[in-house]
CSV table of C-alpha atoms in Angstrom, one decimal:
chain,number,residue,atom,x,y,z
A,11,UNK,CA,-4.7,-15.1,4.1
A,12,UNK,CA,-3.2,-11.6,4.3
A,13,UNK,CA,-0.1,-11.4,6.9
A,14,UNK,CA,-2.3,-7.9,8.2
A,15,UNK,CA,-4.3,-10.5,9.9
A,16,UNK,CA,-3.3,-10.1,13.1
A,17,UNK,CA,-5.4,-11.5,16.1
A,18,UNK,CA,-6.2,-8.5,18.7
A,19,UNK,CA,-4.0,-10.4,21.2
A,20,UNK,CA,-0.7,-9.8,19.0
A,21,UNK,CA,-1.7,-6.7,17.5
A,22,UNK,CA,1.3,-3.7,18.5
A,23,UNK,CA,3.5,-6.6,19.4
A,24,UNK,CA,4.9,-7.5,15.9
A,25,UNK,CA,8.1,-6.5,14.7
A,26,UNK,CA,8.4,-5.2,11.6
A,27,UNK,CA,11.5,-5.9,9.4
A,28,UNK,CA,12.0,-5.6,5.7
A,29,UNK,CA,10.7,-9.1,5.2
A,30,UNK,CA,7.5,-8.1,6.2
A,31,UNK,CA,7.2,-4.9,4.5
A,32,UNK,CA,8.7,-6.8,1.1
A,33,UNK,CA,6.2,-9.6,1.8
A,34,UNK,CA,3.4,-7.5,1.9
A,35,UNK,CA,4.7,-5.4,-1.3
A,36,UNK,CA,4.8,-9.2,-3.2
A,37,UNK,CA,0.8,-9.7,-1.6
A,38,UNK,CA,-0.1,-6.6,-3.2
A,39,UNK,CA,1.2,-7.4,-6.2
A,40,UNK,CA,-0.9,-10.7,-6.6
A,41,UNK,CA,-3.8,-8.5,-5.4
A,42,UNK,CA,-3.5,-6.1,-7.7
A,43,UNK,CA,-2.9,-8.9,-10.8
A,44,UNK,CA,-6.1,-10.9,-9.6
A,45,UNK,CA,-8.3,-7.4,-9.6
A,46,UNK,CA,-7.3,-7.0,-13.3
A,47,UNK,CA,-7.8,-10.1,-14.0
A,48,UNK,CA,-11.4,-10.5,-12.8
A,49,UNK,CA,-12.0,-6.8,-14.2
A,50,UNK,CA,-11.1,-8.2,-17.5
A,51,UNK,CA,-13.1,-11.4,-17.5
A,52,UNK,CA,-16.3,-8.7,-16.6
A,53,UNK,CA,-16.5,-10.1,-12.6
A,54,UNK,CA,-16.2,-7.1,-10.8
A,55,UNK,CA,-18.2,-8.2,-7.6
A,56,UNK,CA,-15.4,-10.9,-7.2
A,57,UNK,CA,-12.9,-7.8,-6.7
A,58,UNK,CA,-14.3,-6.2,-4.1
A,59,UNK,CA,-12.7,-8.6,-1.3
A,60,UNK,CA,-9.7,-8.0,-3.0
A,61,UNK,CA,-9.8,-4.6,-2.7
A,62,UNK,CA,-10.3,-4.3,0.3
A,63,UNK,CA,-7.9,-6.5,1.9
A,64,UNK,CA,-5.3,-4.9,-0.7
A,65,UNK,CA,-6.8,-1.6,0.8
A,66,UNK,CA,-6.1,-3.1,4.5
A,67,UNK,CA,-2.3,-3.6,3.6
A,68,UNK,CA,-1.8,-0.1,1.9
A,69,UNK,CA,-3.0,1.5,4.9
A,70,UNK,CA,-1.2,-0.6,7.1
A,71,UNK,CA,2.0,0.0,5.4
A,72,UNK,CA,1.3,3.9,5.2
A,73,UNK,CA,1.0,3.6,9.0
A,74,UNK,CA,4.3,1.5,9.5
A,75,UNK,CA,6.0,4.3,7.4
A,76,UNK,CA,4.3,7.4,9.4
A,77,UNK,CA,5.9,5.6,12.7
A,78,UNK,CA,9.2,4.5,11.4
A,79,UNK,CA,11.9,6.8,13.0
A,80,UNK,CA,14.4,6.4,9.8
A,81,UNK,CA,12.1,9.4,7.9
A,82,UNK,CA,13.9,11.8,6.7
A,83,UNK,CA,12.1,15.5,6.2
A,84,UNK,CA,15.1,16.6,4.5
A,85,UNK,CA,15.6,14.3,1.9
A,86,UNK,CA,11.5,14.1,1.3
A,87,UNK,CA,11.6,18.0,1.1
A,88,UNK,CA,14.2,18.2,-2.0
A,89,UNK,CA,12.0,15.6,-3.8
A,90,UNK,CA,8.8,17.5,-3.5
A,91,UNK,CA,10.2,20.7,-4.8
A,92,UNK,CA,11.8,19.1,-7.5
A,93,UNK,CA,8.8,17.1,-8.5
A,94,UNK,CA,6.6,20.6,-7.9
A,95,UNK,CA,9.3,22.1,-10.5
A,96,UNK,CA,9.4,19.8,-12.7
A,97,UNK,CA,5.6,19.7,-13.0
A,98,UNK,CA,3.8,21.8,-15.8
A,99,UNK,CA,1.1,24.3,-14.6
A,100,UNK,CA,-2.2,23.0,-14.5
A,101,UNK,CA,-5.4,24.8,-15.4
A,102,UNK,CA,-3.2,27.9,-16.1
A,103,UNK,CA,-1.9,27.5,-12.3
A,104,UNK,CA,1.3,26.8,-11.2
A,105,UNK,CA,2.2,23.9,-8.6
A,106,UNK,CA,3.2,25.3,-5.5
């Protein structure tokens, strides 16, 4: 069972660490192997409860990293424009 299942009781209350955030990255991982492997073998329905609990843990770990206080603008900033430079135009356009 995914770690994300929290019962309403605990929920707010657990502390995240990197061993929770790397144990989730290692769940996805399985849950993303076992949705190719049933896409392969043609059993699509089978992958839709993966999906969505690997959905689940995507957005809870976007939400962890939206609250955690150790973002840094500055840093994220340089990346973007070098990525945007970087990037060939599209459709004629240029990435801004």
């Amino acid at each position: 069972m995914s770690i994300v299942f929290v019962p309403k009781k605990l929920r707010g209350k657990a502390k995240i660490n990197q061993e929770t955030i790397q144990r989730l990255l290692d769940e996805n991982d399985q849950l993303i192997r076992c949705i190719t492997e049933y896409m392969q073998k043609g059993r699509a329905v089978e992958c839709v409860q993966y999906q969505q609990i690997l959905h689940r843990n995507i957005v809870y770990l976007a939400t962890i990293a939206d609250a955690s206080p150790d973002n840094m603008p500055s840093s994220s900033n340089s990346t973007s424009d070098e990525t945007s430079a970087s990037t060939p135009a599209v459709n004629g356009h240029e990435r801004t």
